[in-house]
Protein backbone atom coordinates (compact mmCIF):
# COMPACT_ATOMS: atom_id res chain seq x y z
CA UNK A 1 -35.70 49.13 17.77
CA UNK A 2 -32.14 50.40 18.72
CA UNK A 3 -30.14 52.80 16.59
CA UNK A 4 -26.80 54.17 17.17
CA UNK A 5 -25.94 57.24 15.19
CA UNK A 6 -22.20 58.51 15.07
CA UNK A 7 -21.05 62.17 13.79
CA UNK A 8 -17.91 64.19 14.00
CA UNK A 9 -15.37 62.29 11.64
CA UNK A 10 -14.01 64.23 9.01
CA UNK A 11 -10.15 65.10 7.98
CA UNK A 12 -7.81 66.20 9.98
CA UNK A 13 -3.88 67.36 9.98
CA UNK A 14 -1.36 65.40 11.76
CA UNK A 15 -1.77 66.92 15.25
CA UNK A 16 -5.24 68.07 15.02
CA UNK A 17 -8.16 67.01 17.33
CA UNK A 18 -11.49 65.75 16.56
CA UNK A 19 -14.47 64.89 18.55
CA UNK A 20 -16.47 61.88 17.95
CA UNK A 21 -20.31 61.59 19.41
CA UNK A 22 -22.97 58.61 19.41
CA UNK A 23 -26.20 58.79 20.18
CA UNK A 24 -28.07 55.38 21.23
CA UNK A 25 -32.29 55.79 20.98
CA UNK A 26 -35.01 53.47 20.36
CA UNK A 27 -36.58 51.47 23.18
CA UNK A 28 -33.90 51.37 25.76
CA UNK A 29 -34.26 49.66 28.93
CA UNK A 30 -30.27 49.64 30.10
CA UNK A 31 -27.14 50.00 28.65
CA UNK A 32 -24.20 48.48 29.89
CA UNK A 33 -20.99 49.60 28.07
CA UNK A 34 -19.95 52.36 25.80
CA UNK A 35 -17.51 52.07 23.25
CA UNK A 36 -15.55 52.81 20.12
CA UNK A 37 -13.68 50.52 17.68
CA UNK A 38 -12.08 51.37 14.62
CA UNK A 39 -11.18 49.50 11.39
CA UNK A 40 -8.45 50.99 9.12
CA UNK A 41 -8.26 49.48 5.19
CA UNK A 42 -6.98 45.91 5.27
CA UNK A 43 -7.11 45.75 9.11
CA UNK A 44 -9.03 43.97 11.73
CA UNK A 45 -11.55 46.02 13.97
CA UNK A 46 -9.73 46.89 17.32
CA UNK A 47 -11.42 48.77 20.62
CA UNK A 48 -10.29 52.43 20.89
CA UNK A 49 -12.13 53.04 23.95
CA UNK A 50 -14.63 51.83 26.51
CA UNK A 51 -17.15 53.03 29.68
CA UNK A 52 -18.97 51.05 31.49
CA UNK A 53 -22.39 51.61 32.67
CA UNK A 54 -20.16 52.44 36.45
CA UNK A 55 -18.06 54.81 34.40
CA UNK A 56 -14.61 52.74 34.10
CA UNK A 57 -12.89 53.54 31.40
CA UNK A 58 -10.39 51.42 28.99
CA UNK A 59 -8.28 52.63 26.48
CA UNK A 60 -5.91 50.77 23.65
CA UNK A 61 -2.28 51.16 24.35
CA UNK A 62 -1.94 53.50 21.19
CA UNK A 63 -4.54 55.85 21.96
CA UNK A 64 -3.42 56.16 25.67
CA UNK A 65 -3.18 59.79 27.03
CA UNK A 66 -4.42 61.41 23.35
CA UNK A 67 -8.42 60.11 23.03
CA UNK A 68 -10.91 60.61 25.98
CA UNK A 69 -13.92 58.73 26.04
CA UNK A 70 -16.78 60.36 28.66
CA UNK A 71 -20.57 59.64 28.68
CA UNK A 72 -23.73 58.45 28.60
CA UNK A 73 -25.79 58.44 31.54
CA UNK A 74 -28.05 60.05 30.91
CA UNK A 75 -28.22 60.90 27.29
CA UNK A 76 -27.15 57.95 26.16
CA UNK A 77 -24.65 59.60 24.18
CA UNK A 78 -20.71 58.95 24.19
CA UNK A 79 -17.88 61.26 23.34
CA UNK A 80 -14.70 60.52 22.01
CA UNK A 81 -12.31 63.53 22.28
CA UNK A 82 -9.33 62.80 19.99
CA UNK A 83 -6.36 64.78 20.67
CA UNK A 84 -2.82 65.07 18.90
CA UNK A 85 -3.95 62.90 16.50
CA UNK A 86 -1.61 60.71 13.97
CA UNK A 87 -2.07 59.51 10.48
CA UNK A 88 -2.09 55.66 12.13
CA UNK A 89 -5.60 56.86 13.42
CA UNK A 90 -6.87 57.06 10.04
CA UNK A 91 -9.81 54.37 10.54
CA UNK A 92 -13.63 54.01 10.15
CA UNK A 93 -14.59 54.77 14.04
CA UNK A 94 -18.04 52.38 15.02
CA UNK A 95 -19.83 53.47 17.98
CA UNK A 96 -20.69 50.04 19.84
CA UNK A 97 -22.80 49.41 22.95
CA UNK A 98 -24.33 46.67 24.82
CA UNK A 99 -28.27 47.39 25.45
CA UNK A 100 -31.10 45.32 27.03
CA UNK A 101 -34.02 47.30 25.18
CA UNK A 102 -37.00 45.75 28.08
CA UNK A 103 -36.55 45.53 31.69
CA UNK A 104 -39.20 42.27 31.57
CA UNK A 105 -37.36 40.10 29.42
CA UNK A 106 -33.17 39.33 28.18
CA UNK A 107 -35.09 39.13 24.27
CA UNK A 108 -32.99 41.97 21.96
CA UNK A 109 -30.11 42.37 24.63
CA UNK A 110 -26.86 42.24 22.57
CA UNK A 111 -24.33 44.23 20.79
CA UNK A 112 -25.30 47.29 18.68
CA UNK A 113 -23.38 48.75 16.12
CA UNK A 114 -23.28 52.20 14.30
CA UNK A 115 -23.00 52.87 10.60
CA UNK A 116 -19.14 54.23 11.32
CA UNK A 117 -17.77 57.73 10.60
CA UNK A 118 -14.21 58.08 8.63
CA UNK A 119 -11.66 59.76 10.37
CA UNK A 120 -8.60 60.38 7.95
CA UNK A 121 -5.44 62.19 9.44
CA UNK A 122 -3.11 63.42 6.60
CA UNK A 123 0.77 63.95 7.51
């Protein structure tokens, strides 16, 4: 069984930084991307950030120079360093990564999904 746990949301000023972690256990054969999405109120779910299992990185346009994500190998855990943060970041921040749990078989590889941390950013 795979479980992604996030921590570090909270509330922040306009300006402020937070950092974001997830930590991926369970059985865990390989994981091949990273990432974070968000979902403010009324909004779709867009990526924030991803690294690949070669360390590329890929960032949305509006997060560009202010969030850093860095990671996993080999604790399977991801950051996600937010920096001069703005009240359009206030979102519910999910932790997502693609994992083969068994190096035998493809059975359980997929998307996995955290519970999702708040991050609220007052002006």
């Amino acid at each position: 069984q795979v479980q992604l746990v996030e921590s570090g949301g909270g509330l922040v000023q306009a300006g402020g930084s937070l950092r974001l972690s997830c930590a991926a256990s369970g059985t865990i054969f390989a994981i091949y991307h990273m990432a974070w999405y968000r979902q403010a109120p009324e909004k779709q779910r867009e990526l924030v950030a991803l690294i690949s299992s070669g360390g590329s990185t890929k960032y949305a346009d509006s997060v560009k120079g202010r969030f850093t994500i860095s990671g996993y190998y080999p604790k399977n855990t991801v950051y996600l360093q937010m920096t001069s943060l703005k009240p359009e970041d206030t979102a519910v921040y999910y932790c997502n990564a693609e994992i083969q749990p068994f190096d035998y078989t493809d059975y359980g590889r997929g998307d996995y999904w955290g519970q999702g941390t708040q991050v609220t950013v007052s002006s």
